[in-house]
Amino acid sequence: MRGLVPFLESNYREHTFQRKSPVRRKPGPRPSGEPGYGRSGKSLADQIGKLLTESLKGQEECNLILVIDDLDCHDRNARQKLFAAAVGQVGEASDISHFVGFASPEIEAWIVADWGNTVAKDPDFRGCQQKMQHWLSTEQSVPFDDPETFSHYDPDRKACHDKLSKAIVDSSIECCDRVRYSKATHTARFLRQLSPNVVSGKCPLFRQLHARLSQPE
């Protein structure tokens, strides 16, 4: 996700971040066995072992292994164990601290939590953001004071029954005349504008991530 690393770097300056996943997409067909772009869940867990092994065997300095994923309405404890096990299977990582953090249900929950510093201030949406917020609240039941609780797990989809990112896109279609919300463009931009303290007040899972990254290594 573009914007996540700049957000981390600007708010947690005691750390230096090196992104290992998602792997940057290259032009042309992907060779067999090459790590995929934007993996999540079990697929990301499978990728973690390979990426860590390659990185740590290269003797890169590392004091903390950080895993962040969209929870997508899955069970948090099960997902935490999944990623912790993936890190734990890498021998080179045995003496390195790790932390598994989640955006619940998606990283757009952070945008919703800090709406006043993101969508409300943006020139693309300044004229229609109040209508968007009202539409999201009334038509999609988005809880702006508790956005991590949006939607529920759908066993048929194996994901959230409703996607928060889609709801935001739909709100822009319904309420704005000239602009459509773009996950790639707007979410990436808004991540750079977030206040961790504001998001922490409304998103308990984010609060755990914020507390961990606020600790010096």
PDB file of C-alpha atoms in Angstrom:
ATOM      1  CA  MET A   1       0.000   0.000   0.000  1.00  0.00           C
ATOM      2  CA  ARG A   2       1.503   3.280  -1.137  1.00  0.00           C
ATOM      3  CA  GLY A   3       1.464   5.769   1.697  1.00  0.00           C
ATOM      4  CA  LEU A   4       1.906   3.291   4.545  1.00  0.00           C
ATOM      5  CA  VAL A   5       5.699   3.477   4.753  1.00  0.00           C
ATOM      6  CA  PRO A   6       5.713   7.309   4.501  1.00  0.00           C
ATOM      7  CA  PHE A   7       3.118   7.357   7.305  1.00  0.00           C
ATOM      8  CA  LEU A   8       5.284   5.102   9.462  1.00  0.00           C
ATOM      9  CA  GLU A   9       8.459   7.032   8.714  1.00  0.00           C
ATOM     10  CA  SER A  10       6.967  10.424   9.507  1.00  0.00           C
ATOM     11  CA  ASN A  11       5.309   9.354  12.764  1.00  0.00           C
ATOM     12  CA  TYR A  12       7.823   6.878  14.223  1.00  0.00           C
ATOM     13  CA  ARG A  13      11.143   8.528  13.537  1.00  0.00           C
ATOM     14  CA  GLU A  14      13.010   6.382  16.059  1.00  0.00           C
ATOM     15  CA  HIS A  15      12.703   3.535  13.565  1.00  0.00           C
ATOM     16  CA  THR A  16      13.989   3.025  10.040  1.00  0.00           C
ATOM     17  CA  PHE A  17      11.598   0.999   7.870  1.00  0.00           C
ATOM     18  CA  GLN A  18      12.449  -1.281   4.979  1.00  0.00           C
ATOM     19  CA  ARG A  19       9.435  -2.622   3.102  1.00  0.00           C
ATOM     20  CA  LYS A  20       9.697  -6.271   2.064  1.00  0.00           C
ATOM     21  CA  SER A  21       6.091  -6.873   1.040  1.00  0.00           C
ATOM     22  CA  PRO A  22       4.154  -6.124  -1.063  1.00  0.00           C
ATOM     23  CA  VAL A  23       6.794  -6.795  -3.676  1.00  0.00           C
ATOM     24  CA  ARG A  24       6.894  -4.069  -6.286  1.00  0.00           C
ATOM     25  CA  ARG A  25       5.178  -5.156  -9.488  1.00  0.00           C
ATOM     26  CA  LYS A  26       7.493  -5.442 -12.486  1.00  0.00           C
ATOM     27  CA  PRO A  27       6.423  -5.131 -16.132  1.00  0.00           C
ATOM     28  CA  GLY A  28       5.675  -8.322 -18.024  1.00  0.00           C
ATOM     29  CA  PRO A  29       4.754 -11.817 -16.824  1.00  0.00           C
ATOM     30  CA  ARG A  30       5.871 -12.920 -13.377  1.00  0.00           C
ATOM     31  CA  PRO A  31       8.340 -15.829 -13.321  1.00  0.00           C
ATOM     32  CA  SER A  32       7.158 -18.971 -11.592  1.00  0.00           C
ATOM     33  CA  GLY A  33       7.866 -18.828  -7.858  1.00  0.00           C
ATOM     34  CA  GLU A  34       8.356 -15.067  -7.703  1.00  0.00           C
ATOM     35  CA  PRO A  35       6.542 -13.527  -4.692  1.00  0.00           C
ATOM     36  CA  GLY A  36       3.197 -11.990  -5.599  1.00  0.00           C
ATOM     37  CA  TYR A  37       2.129  -8.371  -5.164  1.00  0.00           C
ATOM     38  CA  GLY A  38      -0.203  -7.369  -2.347  1.00  0.00           C
ATOM     39  CA  ARG A  39      -0.686 -10.704  -0.616  1.00  0.00           C
ATOM     40  CA  SER A  40      -2.781 -11.091   2.518  1.00  0.00           C
ATOM     41  CA  GLY A  41      -3.731 -13.737   5.072  1.00  0.00           C
ATOM     42  CA  LYS A  42      -2.431 -17.262   4.425  1.00  0.00           C
ATOM     43  CA  SER A  43      -0.779 -16.169   1.187  1.00  0.00           C
ATOM     44  CA  LEU A  44       1.155 -13.450   3.020  1.00  0.00           C
ATOM     45  CA  ALA A  45       2.132 -15.910   5.775  1.00  0.00           C
ATOM     46  CA  ASP A  46       3.557 -18.248   3.152  1.00  0.00           C
ATOM     47  CA  GLN A  47       5.516 -15.355   1.653  1.00  0.00           C
ATOM     48  CA  ILE A  48       6.935 -14.173   4.972  1.00  0.00           C
ATOM     49  CA  GLY A  49       9.250 -17.150   5.419  1.00  0.00           C
ATOM     50  CA  LYS A  50      10.884 -16.714   2.024  1.00  0.00           C
ATOM     51  CA  LEU A  51      11.265 -12.951   2.334  1.00  0.00           C
ATOM     52  CA  LEU A  52      12.732 -13.093   5.835  1.00  0.00           C
ATOM     53  CA  THR A  53      15.121 -15.904   4.967  1.00  0.00           C
ATOM     54  CA  GLU A  54      16.434 -13.998   1.949  1.00  0.00           C
ATOM     55  CA  SER A  55      16.741 -10.711   3.841  1.00  0.00           C
ATOM     56  CA  LEU A  56      18.322 -12.010   7.037  1.00  0.00           C
ATOM     57  CA  LYS A  57      20.758 -14.333   5.266  1.00  0.00           C
ATOM     58  CA  GLY A  58      21.920 -11.224   3.481  1.00  0.00           C
ATOM     59  CA  GLN A  59      22.960  -9.976   6.938  1.00  0.00           C
ATOM     60  CA  GLU A  60      20.694  -6.936   6.808  1.00  0.00           C
ATOM     61  CA  GLU A  61      20.514  -5.233  10.196  1.00  0.00           C
ATOM     62  CA  CYS A  62      17.103  -5.814  11.753  1.00  0.00           C
ATOM     63  CA  ASN A  63      15.856  -5.092  15.271  1.00  0.00           C
ATOM     64  CA  LEU A  64      12.123  -5.600  14.699  1.00  0.00           C
ATOM     65  CA  ILE A  65      10.066  -7.625  12.246  1.00  0.00           C
ATOM     66  CA  LEU A  66       6.794  -5.792  11.642  1.00  0.00           C
ATOM     67  CA  VAL A  67       3.821  -7.467   9.957  1.00  0.00           C
ATOM     68  CA  ILE A  68       0.763  -5.343   9.102  1.00  0.00           C
ATOM     69  CA  ASP A  69      -2.273  -6.743   7.315  1.00  0.00           C
ATOM     70  CA  ASP A  70      -5.933  -5.972   6.738  1.00  0.00           C
ATOM     71  CA  LEU A  71      -7.905  -8.201   9.087  1.00  0.00           C
ATOM     72  CA  ASP A  72     -10.875  -8.307   6.689  1.00  0.00           C
ATOM     73  CA  CYS A  73     -13.197  -9.542   9.469  1.00  0.00           C
ATOM     74  CA  HIS A  74     -11.136 -12.676  10.194  1.00  0.00           C
ATOM     75  CA  ASP A  75     -10.457 -13.776  13.760  1.00  0.00           C
ATOM     76  CA  ARG A  76      -7.646 -11.620  15.120  1.00  0.00           C
ATOM     77  CA  ASN A  77      -6.142 -14.279  17.396  1.00  0.00           C
ATOM     78  CA  ALA A  78      -6.030 -16.861  14.614  1.00  0.00           C
ATOM     79  CA  ARG A  79      -4.387 -14.417  12.226  1.00  0.00           C
ATOM     80  CA  GLN A  80      -1.898 -13.293  14.850  1.00  0.00           C
ATOM     81  CA  LYS A  81      -0.875 -16.911  15.460  1.00  0.00           C
ATOM     82  CA  LEU A  82      -0.626 -17.514  11.701  1.00  0.00           C
ATOM     83  CA  PHE A  83       1.841 -14.678  11.165  1.00  0.00           C
ATOM     84  CA  ALA A  84       3.771 -15.295  14.372  1.00  0.00           C
ATOM     85  CA  ALA A  85       4.258 -18.922  13.315  1.00  0.00           C
ATOM     86  CA  ALA A  86       5.472 -17.796   9.883  1.00  0.00           C
ATOM     87  CA  VAL A  87       8.098 -15.576  11.512  1.00  0.00           C
ATOM     88  CA  GLY A  88       8.995 -18.243  14.055  1.00  0.00           C
ATOM     89  CA  GLN A  89       9.839 -20.829  11.415  1.00  0.00           C
ATOM     90  CA  VAL A  90      12.734 -18.698  10.156  1.00  0.00           C
ATOM     91  CA  GLY A  91      15.821 -19.599  12.155  1.00  0.00           C
ATOM     92  CA  GLU A  92      17.565 -16.325  11.386  1.00  0.00           C
ATOM     93  CA  ALA A  93      14.657 -14.470  13.028  1.00  0.00           C
ATOM     94  CA  SER A  94      14.803 -16.328  16.336  1.00  0.00           C
ATOM     95  CA  ASP A  95      16.590 -13.518  18.204  1.00  0.00           C
ATOM     96  CA  ILE A  96      14.672 -10.641  16.606  1.00  0.00           C
ATOM     97  CA  SER A  97      11.558  -9.104  18.146  1.00  0.00           C
ATOM     98  CA  HIS A  98       8.443  -9.169  16.016  1.00  0.00           C
ATOM     99  CA  PHE A  99       5.051  -7.495  16.122  1.00  0.00           C
ATOM    100  CA  VAL A 100       1.872  -8.322  14.213  1.00  0.00           C
ATOM    101  CA  GLY A 101      -0.481  -5.381  13.700  1.00  0.00           C
ATOM    102  CA  PHE A 102      -3.838  -5.219  11.966  1.00  0.00           C
ATOM    103  CA  ALA A 103      -5.968  -2.705  10.139  1.00  0.00           C
ATOM    104  CA  SER A 104      -9.542  -3.723  10.889  1.00  0.00           C
ATOM    105  CA  PRO A 105     -11.416  -4.367   8.729  1.00  0.00           C
ATOM    106  CA  GLU A 106      -9.243  -2.487   6.228  1.00  0.00           C
ATOM    107  CA  ILE A 107      -6.733   0.313   6.367  1.00  0.00           C
ATOM    108  CA  GLU A 108      -9.525   2.682   5.317  1.00  0.00           C
ATOM    109  CA  ALA A 109     -10.800   2.419   8.902  1.00  0.00           C
ATOM    110  CA  TRP A 110      -7.915   4.709   9.858  1.00  0.00           C
ATOM    111  CA  ILE A 111      -9.111   7.216   7.247  1.00  0.00           C
ATOM    112  CA  VAL A 112     -12.651   7.078   8.622  1.00  0.00           C
ATOM    113  CA  ALA A 113     -11.372   7.520  12.186  1.00  0.00           C
ATOM    114  CA  ASP A 114      -9.507  10.688  11.220  1.00  0.00           C
ATOM    115  CA  TRP A 115     -12.016  11.953   8.648  1.00  0.00           C
ATOM    116  CA  GLY A 116     -11.502  15.556   9.725  1.00  0.00           C
ATOM    117  CA  ASN A 117      -7.784  15.502   8.838  1.00  0.00           C
ATOM    118  CA  THR A 118      -8.175  13.511   5.624  1.00  0.00           C
ATOM    119  CA  VAL A 119     -11.333  13.492   3.493  1.00  0.00           C
ATOM    120  CA  ALA A 120     -12.827  16.637   5.044  1.00  0.00           C
ATOM    121  CA  LYS A 121      -9.742  18.735   4.251  1.00  0.00           C
ATOM    122  CA  ASP A 122      -9.009  17.366   0.807  1.00  0.00           C
ATOM    123  CA  PRO A 123      -9.740  19.651  -2.170  1.00  0.00           C
ATOM    124  CA  ASP A 124     -11.239  16.726  -4.080  1.00  0.00           C
ATOM    125  CA  PHE A 125     -13.930  16.133  -1.450  1.00  0.00           C
ATOM    126  CA  ARG A 126     -14.213  19.350   0.535  1.00  0.00           C
ATOM    127  CA  GLY A 127     -17.489  20.245  -1.125  1.00  0.00           C
ATOM    128  CA  CYS A 128     -19.157  16.858  -0.700  1.00  0.00           C
ATOM    129  CA  GLN A 129     -17.509  15.221   2.324  1.00  0.00           C
ATOM    130  CA  GLN A 130     -20.414  15.989   4.652  1.00  0.00           C
ATOM    131  CA  LYS A 131     -22.817  14.264   2.272  1.00  0.00           C
ATOM    132  CA  MET A 132     -20.405  11.335   2.017  1.00  0.00           C
ATOM    133  CA  GLN A 133     -20.182  11.039   5.786  1.00  0.00           C
ATOM    134  CA  HIS A 134     -23.968  11.178   6.172  1.00  0.00           C
ATOM    135  CA  TRP A 135     -24.468   8.600   3.408  1.00  0.00           C
ATOM    136  CA  LEU A 136     -21.909   6.246   4.941  1.00  0.00           C
ATOM    137  CA  SER A 137     -23.540   6.559   8.353  1.00  0.00           C
ATOM    138  CA  THR A 138     -27.134   6.127   7.235  1.00  0.00           C
ATOM    139  CA  GLU A 139     -26.889   3.871   4.170  1.00  0.00           C
ATOM    140  CA  GLN A 140     -23.904   1.708   5.118  1.00  0.00           C
ATOM    141  CA  SER A 141     -23.992   1.936   8.937  1.00  0.00           C
ATOM    142  CA  VAL A 142     -20.341   2.972   9.098  1.00  0.00           C
ATOM    143  CA  PRO A 143     -19.535   3.714  12.778  1.00  0.00           C
ATOM    144  CA  PHE A 144     -17.278   6.759  12.586  1.00  0.00           C
ATOM    145  CA  ASP A 145     -16.412   6.584  16.297  1.00  0.00           C
ATOM    146  CA  ASP A 146     -15.646   2.844  16.151  1.00  0.00           C
ATOM    147  CA  PRO A 147     -14.740   2.010  12.520  1.00  0.00           C
ATOM    148  CA  GLU A 148     -12.883  -1.221  13.324  1.00  0.00           C
ATOM    149  CA  THR A 149     -16.260  -2.876  14.017  1.00  0.00           C
ATOM    150  CA  PHE A 150     -17.643  -2.287  10.509  1.00  0.00           C
ATOM    151  CA  SER A 151     -19.193  -5.343   8.831  1.00  0.00           C
ATOM    152  CA  HIS A 152     -18.883  -9.032   9.771  1.00  0.00           C
ATOM    153  CA  TYR A 153     -17.247 -12.185   8.462  1.00  0.00           C
ATOM    154  CA  ASP A 154     -18.965 -13.839   5.499  1.00  0.00           C
ATOM    155  CA  PRO A 155     -17.987 -17.541   5.224  1.00  0.00           C
ATOM    156  CA  ASP A 156     -18.986 -17.646   1.566  1.00  0.00           C
ATOM    157  CA  ARG A 157     -16.727 -14.740   0.684  1.00  0.00           C
ATOM    158  CA  LYS A 158     -14.111 -15.734   3.260  1.00  0.00           C
ATOM    159  CA  ALA A 159     -13.868 -12.025   3.972  1.00  0.00           C
ATOM    160  CA  CYS A 160     -16.032  -9.162   5.207  1.00  0.00           C
ATOM    161  CA  HIS A 161     -19.649  -9.199   4.061  1.00  0.00           C
ATOM    162  CA  ASP A 162     -19.257  -5.515   3.143  1.00  0.00           C
ATOM    163  CA  LYS A 163     -16.019  -3.813   2.118  1.00  0.00           C
ATOM    164  CA  LEU A 164     -15.325  -0.505   3.827  1.00  0.00           C
ATOM    165  CA  SER A 165     -13.189   0.679   0.910  1.00  0.00           C
ATOM    166  CA  LYS A 166     -16.048  -0.020  -1.513  1.00  0.00           C
ATOM    167  CA  ALA A 167     -18.491   1.819   0.736  1.00  0.00           C
ATOM    168  CA  ILE A 168     -16.262   4.902   0.619  1.00  0.00           C
ATOM    169  CA  VAL A 169     -15.966   4.672  -3.167  1.00  0.00           C
ATOM    170  CA  ASP A 170     -19.747   4.308  -3.444  1.00  0.00           C
ATOM    171  CA  SER A 171     -20.276   7.327  -1.182  1.00  0.00           C
ATOM    172  CA  SER A 172     -18.182   9.460  -3.523  1.00  0.00           C
ATOM    173  CA  ILE A 173     -20.200   8.243  -6.519  1.00  0.00           C
ATOM    174  CA  GLU A 174     -23.463   9.024  -4.730  1.00  0.00           C
ATOM    175  CA  CYS A 175     -22.460  12.374  -3.247  1.00  0.00           C
ATOM    176  CA  CYS A 176     -19.758  13.982  -5.382  1.00  0.00           C
ATOM    177  CA  ASP A 177     -20.235  15.383  -8.869  1.00  0.00           C
ATOM    178  CA  ARG A 178     -16.719  15.462 -10.253  1.00  0.00           C
ATOM    179  CA  VAL A 179     -14.529  12.998  -8.374  1.00  0.00           C
ATOM    180  CA  ARG A 180     -14.526   9.329  -7.485  1.00  0.00           C
ATOM    181  CA  TYR A 181     -12.628   8.035  -4.460  1.00  0.00           C
ATOM    182  CA  SER A 182      -9.574   6.000  -5.475  1.00  0.00           C
ATOM    183  CA  LYS A 183      -8.038   3.525  -3.059  1.00  0.00           C
ATOM    184  CA  ALA A 184      -4.710   3.775  -4.877  1.00  0.00           C
ATOM    185  CA  THR A 185      -4.631   7.575  -4.986  1.00  0.00           C
ATOM    186  CA  HIS A 186      -6.704   8.894  -2.103  1.00  0.00           C
ATOM    187  CA  THR A 187      -6.074   6.257   0.564  1.00  0.00           C
ATOM    188  CA  ALA A 188      -2.341   6.492  -0.105  1.00  0.00           C
ATOM    189  CA  ARG A 189      -2.483  10.279   0.176  1.00  0.00           C
ATOM    190  CA  PHE A 190      -4.634  10.309   3.298  1.00  0.00           C
ATOM    191  CA  LEU A 191      -2.386   7.883   5.152  1.00  0.00           C
ATOM    192  CA  ARG A 192       0.282  10.574   5.103  1.00  0.00           C
ATOM    193  CA  GLN A 193      -2.129  13.000   6.798  1.00  0.00           C
ATOM    194  CA  LEU A 194      -3.314  10.794   9.664  1.00  0.00           C
ATOM    195  CA  SER A 195      -2.891  11.745  13.304  1.00  0.00           C
ATOM    196  CA  PRO A 196      -1.940   8.554  15.188  1.00  0.00           C
ATOM    197  CA  ASN A 197      -3.395   9.985  18.392  1.00  0.00           C
ATOM    198  CA  VAL A 198      -6.777  10.608  16.774  1.00  0.00           C
ATOM    199  CA  VAL A 199      -6.878   7.154  15.177  1.00  0.00           C
ATOM    200  CA  SER A 200      -5.774   5.519  18.435  1.00  0.00           C
ATOM    201  CA  GLY A 201      -8.770   7.050  20.197  1.00  0.00           C
ATOM    202  CA  LYS A 202     -11.198   5.251  17.887  1.00  0.00           C
ATOM    203  CA  CYS A 203      -9.332   2.120  16.755  1.00  0.00           C
ATOM    204  CA  PRO A 204      -8.133  -0.235  19.553  1.00  0.00           C
ATOM    205  CA  LEU A 205      -6.115  -2.471  17.221  1.00  0.00           C
ATOM    206  CA  PHE A 206      -4.356   0.527  15.730  1.00  0.00           C
ATOM    207  CA  ARG A 207      -3.695   1.728  19.287  1.00  0.00           C
ATOM    208  CA  GLN A 208      -1.672  -1.440  19.929  1.00  0.00           C
ATOM    209  CA  LEU A 209       0.409  -0.839  16.807  1.00  0.00           C
ATOM    210  CA  HIS A 210       0.921   2.810  17.728  1.00  0.00           C
ATOM    211  CA  ALA A 211       2.018   1.896  21.257  1.00  0.00           C
ATOM    212  CA  ARG A 212       4.535  -0.672  19.982  1.00  0.00           C
ATOM    213  CA  LEU A 213       6.084   1.610  17.390  1.00  0.00           C
ATOM    214  CA  SER A 214       6.290   4.469  19.880  1.00  0.00           C
ATOM    215  CA  GLN A 215       8.781   2.379  21.885  1.00  0.00           C
ATOM    216  CA  PRO A 216      12.454   2.864  20.998  1.00  0.00           C
ATOM    217  CA  GLU A 217      14.414  -0.246  20.074  1.00  0.00           C
TER     218      GLU A 217
END
